[in-house]
Short mmCIF file of C-alpha atoms and ligand atoms in Angstrom, two decimals:
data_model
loop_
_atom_site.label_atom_id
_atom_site.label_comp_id
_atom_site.label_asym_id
_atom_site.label_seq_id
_atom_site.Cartn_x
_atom_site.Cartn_y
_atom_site.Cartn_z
CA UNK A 1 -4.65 46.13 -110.47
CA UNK A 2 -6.00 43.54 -112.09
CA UNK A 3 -4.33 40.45 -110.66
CA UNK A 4 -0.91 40.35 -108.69
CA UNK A 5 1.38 37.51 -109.98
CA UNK A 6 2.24 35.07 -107.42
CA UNK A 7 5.48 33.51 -107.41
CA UNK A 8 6.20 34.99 -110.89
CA UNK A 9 10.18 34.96 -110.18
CA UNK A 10 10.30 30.95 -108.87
CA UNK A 11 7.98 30.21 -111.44
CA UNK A 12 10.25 31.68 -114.64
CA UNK A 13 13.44 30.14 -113.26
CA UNK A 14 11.18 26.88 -113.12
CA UNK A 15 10.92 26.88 -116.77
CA UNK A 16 14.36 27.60 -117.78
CA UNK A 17 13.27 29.33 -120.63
CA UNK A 18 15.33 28.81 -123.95
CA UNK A 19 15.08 32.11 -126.12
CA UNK A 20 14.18 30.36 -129.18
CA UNK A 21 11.63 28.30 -127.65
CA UNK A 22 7.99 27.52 -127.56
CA UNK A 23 5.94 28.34 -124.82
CA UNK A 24 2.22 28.16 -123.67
CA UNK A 25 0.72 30.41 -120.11
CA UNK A 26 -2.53 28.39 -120.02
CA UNK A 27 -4.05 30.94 -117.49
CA UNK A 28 -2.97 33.92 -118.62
CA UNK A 29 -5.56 36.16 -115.92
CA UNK A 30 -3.56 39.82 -115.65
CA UNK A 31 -1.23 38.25 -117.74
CA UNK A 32 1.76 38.81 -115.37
CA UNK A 33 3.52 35.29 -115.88
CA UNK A 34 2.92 36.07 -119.92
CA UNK A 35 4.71 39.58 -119.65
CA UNK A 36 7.72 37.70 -117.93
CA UNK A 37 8.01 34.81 -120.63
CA UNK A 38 7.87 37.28 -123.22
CA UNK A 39 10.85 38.95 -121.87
CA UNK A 40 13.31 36.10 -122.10
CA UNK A 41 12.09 34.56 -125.06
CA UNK A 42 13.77 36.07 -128.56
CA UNK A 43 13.23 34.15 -131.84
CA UNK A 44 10.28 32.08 -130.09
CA UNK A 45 6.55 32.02 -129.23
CA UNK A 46 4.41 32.28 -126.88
CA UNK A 47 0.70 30.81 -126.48
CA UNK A 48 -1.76 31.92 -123.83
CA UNK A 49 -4.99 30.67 -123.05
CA UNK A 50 -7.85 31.72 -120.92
CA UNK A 51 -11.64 30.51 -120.46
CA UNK A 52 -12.73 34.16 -119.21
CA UNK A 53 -13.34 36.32 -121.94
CA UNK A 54 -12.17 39.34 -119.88
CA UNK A 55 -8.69 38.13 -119.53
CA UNK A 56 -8.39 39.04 -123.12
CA UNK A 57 -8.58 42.44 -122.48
CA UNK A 58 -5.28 42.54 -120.78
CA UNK A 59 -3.31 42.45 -123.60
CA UNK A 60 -0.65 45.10 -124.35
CA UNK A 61 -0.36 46.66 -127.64
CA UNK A 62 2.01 45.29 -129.56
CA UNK A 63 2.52 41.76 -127.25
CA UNK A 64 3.57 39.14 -129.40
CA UNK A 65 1.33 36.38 -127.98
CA UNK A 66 -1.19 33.67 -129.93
CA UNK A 67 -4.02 34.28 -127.40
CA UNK A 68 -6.85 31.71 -127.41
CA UNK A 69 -10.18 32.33 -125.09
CA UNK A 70 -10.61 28.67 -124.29
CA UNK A 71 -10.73 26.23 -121.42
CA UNK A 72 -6.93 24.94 -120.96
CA UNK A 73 -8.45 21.32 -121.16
CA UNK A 74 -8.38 21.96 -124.83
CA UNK A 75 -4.67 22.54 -125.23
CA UNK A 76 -3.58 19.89 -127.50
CA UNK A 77 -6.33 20.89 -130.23
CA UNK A 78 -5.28 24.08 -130.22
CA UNK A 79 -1.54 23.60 -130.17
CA UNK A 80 -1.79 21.26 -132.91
CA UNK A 81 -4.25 23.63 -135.17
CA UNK A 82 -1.48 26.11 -134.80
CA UNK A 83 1.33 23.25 -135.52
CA UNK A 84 3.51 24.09 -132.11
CA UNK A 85 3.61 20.41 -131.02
CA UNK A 86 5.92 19.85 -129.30
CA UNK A 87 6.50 22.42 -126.69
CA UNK A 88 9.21 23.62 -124.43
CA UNK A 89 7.01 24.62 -121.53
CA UNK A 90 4.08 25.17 -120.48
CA UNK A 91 2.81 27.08 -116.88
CA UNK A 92 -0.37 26.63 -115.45
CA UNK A 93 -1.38 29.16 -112.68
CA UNK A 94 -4.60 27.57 -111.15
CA UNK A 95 -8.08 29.01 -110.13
CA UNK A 96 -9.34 32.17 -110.12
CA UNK A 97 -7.70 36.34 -110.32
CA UNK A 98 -7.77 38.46 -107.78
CA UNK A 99 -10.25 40.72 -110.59
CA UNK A 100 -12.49 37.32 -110.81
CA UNK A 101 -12.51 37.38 -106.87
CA UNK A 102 -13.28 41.48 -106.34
CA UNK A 103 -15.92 41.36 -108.71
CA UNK A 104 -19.60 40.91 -107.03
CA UNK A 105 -21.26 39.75 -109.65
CA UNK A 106 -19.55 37.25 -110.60
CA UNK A 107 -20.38 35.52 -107.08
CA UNK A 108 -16.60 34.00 -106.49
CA UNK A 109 -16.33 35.94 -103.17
CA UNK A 110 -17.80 35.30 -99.54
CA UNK A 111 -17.39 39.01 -99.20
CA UNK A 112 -19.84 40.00 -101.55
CA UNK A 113 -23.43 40.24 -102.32
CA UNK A 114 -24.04 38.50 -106.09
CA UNK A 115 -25.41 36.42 -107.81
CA UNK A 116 -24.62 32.58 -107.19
CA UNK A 117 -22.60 32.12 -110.83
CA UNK A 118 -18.75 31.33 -110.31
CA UNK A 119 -18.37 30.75 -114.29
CA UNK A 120 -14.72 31.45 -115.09
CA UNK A 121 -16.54 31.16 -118.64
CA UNK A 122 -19.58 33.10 -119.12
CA UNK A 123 -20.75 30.94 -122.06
CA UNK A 124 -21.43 27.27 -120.30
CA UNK A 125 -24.28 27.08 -118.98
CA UNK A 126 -23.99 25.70 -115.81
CA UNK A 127 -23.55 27.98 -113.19
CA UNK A 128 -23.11 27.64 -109.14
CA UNK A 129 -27.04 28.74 -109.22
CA UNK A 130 -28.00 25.40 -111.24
CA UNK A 131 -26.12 23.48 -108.73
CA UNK A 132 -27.86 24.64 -105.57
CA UNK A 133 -31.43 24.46 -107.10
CA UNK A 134 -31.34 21.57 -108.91
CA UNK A 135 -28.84 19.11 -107.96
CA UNK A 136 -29.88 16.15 -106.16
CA UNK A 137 -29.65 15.76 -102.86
CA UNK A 138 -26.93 12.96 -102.89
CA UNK A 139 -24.97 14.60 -105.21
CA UNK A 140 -24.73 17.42 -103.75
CA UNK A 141 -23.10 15.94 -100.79
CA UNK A 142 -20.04 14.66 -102.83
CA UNK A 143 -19.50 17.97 -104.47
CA UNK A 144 -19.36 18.96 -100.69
CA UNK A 145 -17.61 16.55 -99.17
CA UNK A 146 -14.98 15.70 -101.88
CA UNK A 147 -14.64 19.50 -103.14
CA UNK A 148 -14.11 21.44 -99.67
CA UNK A 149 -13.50 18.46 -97.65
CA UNK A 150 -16.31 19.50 -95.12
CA UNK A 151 -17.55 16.76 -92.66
CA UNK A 152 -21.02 17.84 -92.34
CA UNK A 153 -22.00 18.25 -96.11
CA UNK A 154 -25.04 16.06 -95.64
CA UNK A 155 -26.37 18.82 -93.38
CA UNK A 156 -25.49 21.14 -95.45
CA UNK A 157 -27.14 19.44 -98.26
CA UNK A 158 -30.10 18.37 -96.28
CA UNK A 159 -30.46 22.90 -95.45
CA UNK A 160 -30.12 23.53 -98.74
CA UNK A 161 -32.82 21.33 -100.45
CA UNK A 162 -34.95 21.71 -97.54
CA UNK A 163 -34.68 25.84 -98.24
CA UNK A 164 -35.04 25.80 -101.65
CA UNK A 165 -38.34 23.95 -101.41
CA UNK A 166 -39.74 27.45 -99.99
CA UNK A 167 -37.77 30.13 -102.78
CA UNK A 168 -34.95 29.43 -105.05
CA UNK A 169 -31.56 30.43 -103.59
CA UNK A 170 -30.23 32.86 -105.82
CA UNK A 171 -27.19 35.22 -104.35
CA UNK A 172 -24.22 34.56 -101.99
CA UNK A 173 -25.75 35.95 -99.06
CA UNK A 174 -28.95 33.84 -99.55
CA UNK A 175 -26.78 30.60 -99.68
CA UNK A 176 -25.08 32.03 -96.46
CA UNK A 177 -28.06 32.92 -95.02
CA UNK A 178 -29.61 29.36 -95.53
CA UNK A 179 -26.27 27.88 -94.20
CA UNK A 180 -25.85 30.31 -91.01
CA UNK A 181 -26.53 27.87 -88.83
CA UNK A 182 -23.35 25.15 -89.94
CA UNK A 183 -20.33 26.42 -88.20
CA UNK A 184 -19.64 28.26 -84.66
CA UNK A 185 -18.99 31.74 -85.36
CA UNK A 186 -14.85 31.59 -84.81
CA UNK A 187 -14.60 29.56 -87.68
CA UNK A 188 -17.47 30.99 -90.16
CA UNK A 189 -14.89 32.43 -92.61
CA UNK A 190 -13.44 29.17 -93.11
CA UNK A 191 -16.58 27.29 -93.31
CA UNK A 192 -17.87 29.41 -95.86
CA UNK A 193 -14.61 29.44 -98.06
CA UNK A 194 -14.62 25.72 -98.08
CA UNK A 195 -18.20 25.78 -99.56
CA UNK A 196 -17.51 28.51 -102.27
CA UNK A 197 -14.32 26.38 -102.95
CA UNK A 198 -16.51 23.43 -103.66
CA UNK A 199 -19.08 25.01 -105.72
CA UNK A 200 -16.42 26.92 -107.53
CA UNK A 201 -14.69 23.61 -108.75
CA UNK A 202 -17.77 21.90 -109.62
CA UNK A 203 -19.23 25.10 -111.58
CA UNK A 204 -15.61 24.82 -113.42
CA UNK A 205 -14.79 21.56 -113.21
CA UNK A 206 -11.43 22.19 -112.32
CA UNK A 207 -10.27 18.82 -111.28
CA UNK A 208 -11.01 16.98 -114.50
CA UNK A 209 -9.38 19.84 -116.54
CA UNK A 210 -6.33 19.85 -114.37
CA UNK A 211 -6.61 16.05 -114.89
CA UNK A 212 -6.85 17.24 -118.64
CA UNK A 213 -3.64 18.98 -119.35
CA UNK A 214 -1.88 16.82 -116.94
CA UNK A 215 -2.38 13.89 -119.87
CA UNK A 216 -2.00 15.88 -122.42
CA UNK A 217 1.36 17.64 -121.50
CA UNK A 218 3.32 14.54 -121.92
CA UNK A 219 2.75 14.26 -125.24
CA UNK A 220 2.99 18.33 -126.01
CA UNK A 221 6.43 18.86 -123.80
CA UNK A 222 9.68 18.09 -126.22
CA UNK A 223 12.19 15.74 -124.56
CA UNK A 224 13.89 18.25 -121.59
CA UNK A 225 10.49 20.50 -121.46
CA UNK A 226 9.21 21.65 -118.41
CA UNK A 227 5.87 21.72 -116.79
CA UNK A 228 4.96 24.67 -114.15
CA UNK A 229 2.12 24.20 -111.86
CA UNK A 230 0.94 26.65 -108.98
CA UNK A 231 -1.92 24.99 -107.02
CA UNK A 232 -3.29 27.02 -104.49
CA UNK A 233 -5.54 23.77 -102.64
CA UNK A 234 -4.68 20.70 -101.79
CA UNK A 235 -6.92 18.63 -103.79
CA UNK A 236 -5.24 19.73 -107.12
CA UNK A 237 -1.68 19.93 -105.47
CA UNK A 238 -2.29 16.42 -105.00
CA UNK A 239 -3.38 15.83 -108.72
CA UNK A 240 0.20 17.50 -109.67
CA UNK A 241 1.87 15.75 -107.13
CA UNK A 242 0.70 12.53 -107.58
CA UNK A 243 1.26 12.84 -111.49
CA UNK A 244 4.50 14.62 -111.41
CA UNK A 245 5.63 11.23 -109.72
CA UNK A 246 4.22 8.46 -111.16
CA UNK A 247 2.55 9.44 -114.47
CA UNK A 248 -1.19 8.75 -112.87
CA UNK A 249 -3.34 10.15 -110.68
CA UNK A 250 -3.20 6.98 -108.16
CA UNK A 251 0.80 7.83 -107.64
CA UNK A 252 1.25 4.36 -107.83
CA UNK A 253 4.46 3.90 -109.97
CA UNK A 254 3.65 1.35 -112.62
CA UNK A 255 6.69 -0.85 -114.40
CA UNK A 256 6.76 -2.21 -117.69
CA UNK A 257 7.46 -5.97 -118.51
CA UNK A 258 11.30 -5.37 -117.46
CA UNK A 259 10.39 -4.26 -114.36
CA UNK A 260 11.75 -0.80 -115.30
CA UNK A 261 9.07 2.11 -113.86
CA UNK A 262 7.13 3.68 -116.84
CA UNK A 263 7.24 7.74 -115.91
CA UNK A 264 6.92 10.02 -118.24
CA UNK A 265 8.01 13.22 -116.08
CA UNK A 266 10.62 13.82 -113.72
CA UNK A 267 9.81 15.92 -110.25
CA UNK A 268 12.59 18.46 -110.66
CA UNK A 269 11.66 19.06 -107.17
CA UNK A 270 10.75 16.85 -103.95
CA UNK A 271 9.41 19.56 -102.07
CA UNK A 272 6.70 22.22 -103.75
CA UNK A 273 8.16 25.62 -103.85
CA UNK A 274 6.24 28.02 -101.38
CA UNK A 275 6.04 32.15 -100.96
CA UNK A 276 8.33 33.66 -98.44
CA UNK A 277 6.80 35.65 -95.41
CA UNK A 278 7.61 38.77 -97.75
CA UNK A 279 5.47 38.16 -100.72
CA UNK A 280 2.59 36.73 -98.56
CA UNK A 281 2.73 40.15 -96.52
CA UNK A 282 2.36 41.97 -99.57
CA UNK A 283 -0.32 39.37 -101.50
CA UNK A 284 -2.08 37.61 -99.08
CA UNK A 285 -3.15 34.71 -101.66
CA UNK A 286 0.72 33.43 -102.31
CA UNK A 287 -0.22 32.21 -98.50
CA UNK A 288 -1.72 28.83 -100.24
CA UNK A 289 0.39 28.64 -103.36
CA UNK A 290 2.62 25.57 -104.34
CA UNK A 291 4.66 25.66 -106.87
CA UNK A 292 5.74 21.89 -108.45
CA UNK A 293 7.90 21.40 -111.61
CA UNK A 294 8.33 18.43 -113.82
CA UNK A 295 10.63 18.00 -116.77
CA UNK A 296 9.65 15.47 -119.88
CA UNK A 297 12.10 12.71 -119.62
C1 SAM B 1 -4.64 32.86 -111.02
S1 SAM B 1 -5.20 33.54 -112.48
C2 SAM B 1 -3.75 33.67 -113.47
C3 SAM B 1 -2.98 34.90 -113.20
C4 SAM B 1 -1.80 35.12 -114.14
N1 SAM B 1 -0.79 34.11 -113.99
C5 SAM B 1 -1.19 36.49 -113.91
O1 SAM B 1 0.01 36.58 -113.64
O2 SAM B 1 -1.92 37.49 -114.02
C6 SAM B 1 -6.00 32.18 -113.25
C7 SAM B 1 -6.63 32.49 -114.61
O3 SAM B 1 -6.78 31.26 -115.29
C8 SAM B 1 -8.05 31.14 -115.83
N2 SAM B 1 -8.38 29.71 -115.78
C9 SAM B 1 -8.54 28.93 -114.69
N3 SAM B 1 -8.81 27.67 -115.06
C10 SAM B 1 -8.81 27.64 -116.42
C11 SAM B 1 -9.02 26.61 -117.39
N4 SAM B 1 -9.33 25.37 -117.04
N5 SAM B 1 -8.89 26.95 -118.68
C12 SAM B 1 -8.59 28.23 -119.07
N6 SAM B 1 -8.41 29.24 -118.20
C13 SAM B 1 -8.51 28.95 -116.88
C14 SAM B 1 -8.95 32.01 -114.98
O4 SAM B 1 -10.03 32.49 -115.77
C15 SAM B 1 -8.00 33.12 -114.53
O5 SAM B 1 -8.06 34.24 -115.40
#
């Protein structure tokens, strides 16, 4: 199977989908979330974006969806080519497929031998490879520290530039190899997820386009529209979370010369909505999901 939707059930209710209405998946993967909009919806569309060429594939003859192979950071431009401003929802369904994951080469997975590349999107040019050669030392220790929240990315850094003085660092296992020596055995899975999770978001810059749509859904969302977002880290959670609030990424509520708050969203819910111990038995990665809704006030 290609990917197995998490939360798909929670996440359609979250919508409240209106038959007639106009809707845009902006990681349509497997295309699982897609298949379950397109069920309720009867007179309207639906729009589904994806940066990985491969998703595209996953269409089923005769699905009634405007697909568009491009980063969701683009949204608006699209939307508005294809005149669908404004929008009654829109569902985002962060990071990467379980087919992204499983497949070697594409060097997501700690599992795997491959080639350091983590592209969701084949075409850019800079992939995970780039980043361990050839960024500088300093700046590697922010993607580090700030994208897995590890506490000793300047050794980690300070391995990496060090080993790639001798022979570039080209696969998974020569990265882990290099960085064997960083954590105590008992928590080496860990260790090593938090660096592929911070090369991963770099390669993809994931937080800025998250940061992206965020913006750009207030003006695309009708009055009454909803906004769907499943995070599966806390670093973009907090993006949602914080936004979903206050309209910025600083949560801080800002108030106009009245004194009246200026928020363009409304949390429909205080608490994220999280997988129940059934679901997570049967797909271990709805373990880390959150699932936060906003409606456009
Ligand atoms: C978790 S999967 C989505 C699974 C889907 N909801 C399903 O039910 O099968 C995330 C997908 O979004 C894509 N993606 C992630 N970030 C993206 C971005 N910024 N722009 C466009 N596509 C993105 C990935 O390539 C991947 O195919």
């Amino acid at each position: 199977m290609f990917h197995k939707s998490v939360l798909l059930k929670e996440s359609i209710e979250a919508l409240s989908i209106r038959p007639d209405g106009i809707y845009v998946d902006v990681t349509y993967g497997g295309g699982g979330h897609s298949e379950e909009i397109l069920k309720h919806l009867k007179g309207g569309r639906l729009f589904a974006f994806d940066q990985d060429a491969n998703a595209l594939k996953n269409i089923k003859p005769g699905q009634q969806i405007t697909m568009i192979n491009s980063n969701f950071r683009y949204t608006r431009n699209f939307l508005k080519l294809y005149k669908a401003v404004p929008v009654d929802g829109i569902l985002a369904d962060l990071g990467v497929s379980s087919h992204q994951i499983d497949d070697p080469e594409r060097g997501f997975s700690t599992r795997f031998e491959g080639d350091l590349d983590m592209r969701m999107d084949r075409k850019k040019s800079l992939n995970a490879r780039e980043i361990i050669n050839h960024y500088h030392e300093e700046r590697l220790i922010e993607v580090f520290r700030k994208y897995g929240e590890l506490t000793n990315a300047k050794k980690i850094a300070r391995l990496i530039v060090s080993a790639r003085k001798e022979q570039e660092i080209r696969t998974t296992a020569d990265l882990k190899a290099v960085l064997s020596n960083c954590s105590d055995k008992s928590h080496e899975n860990k260790f090593f997820a938090q660096v592929f999770q911070a090369l991963r978001i770099e390669t993809n810059q994931e937080l800025e386009a998250l940061k992206e749509l965020l913006i750009q859904s207030v003006d695309l969302l009708k009055q009454g529209g909803r906004i769907v977002i499943l995070a599966y880290h806390s670093l973009e959670d907090r993006l949602v979370k914080d936004f979903f609030r206050s309209g910025n990424f600083s949560g801080e509520i800002r108030k106009d010369f009245f004194g009246n708050p200026i928020i363009p969203l409304r949390a429909v819910n205080r608490k994220p909505i999280v997988a129940d111990e059934k679901e997570i038995a049967e797909n271990p990665r709805a373990r880390s999901a959150r699932l936060r809704i906003a409606e456009k006030i």
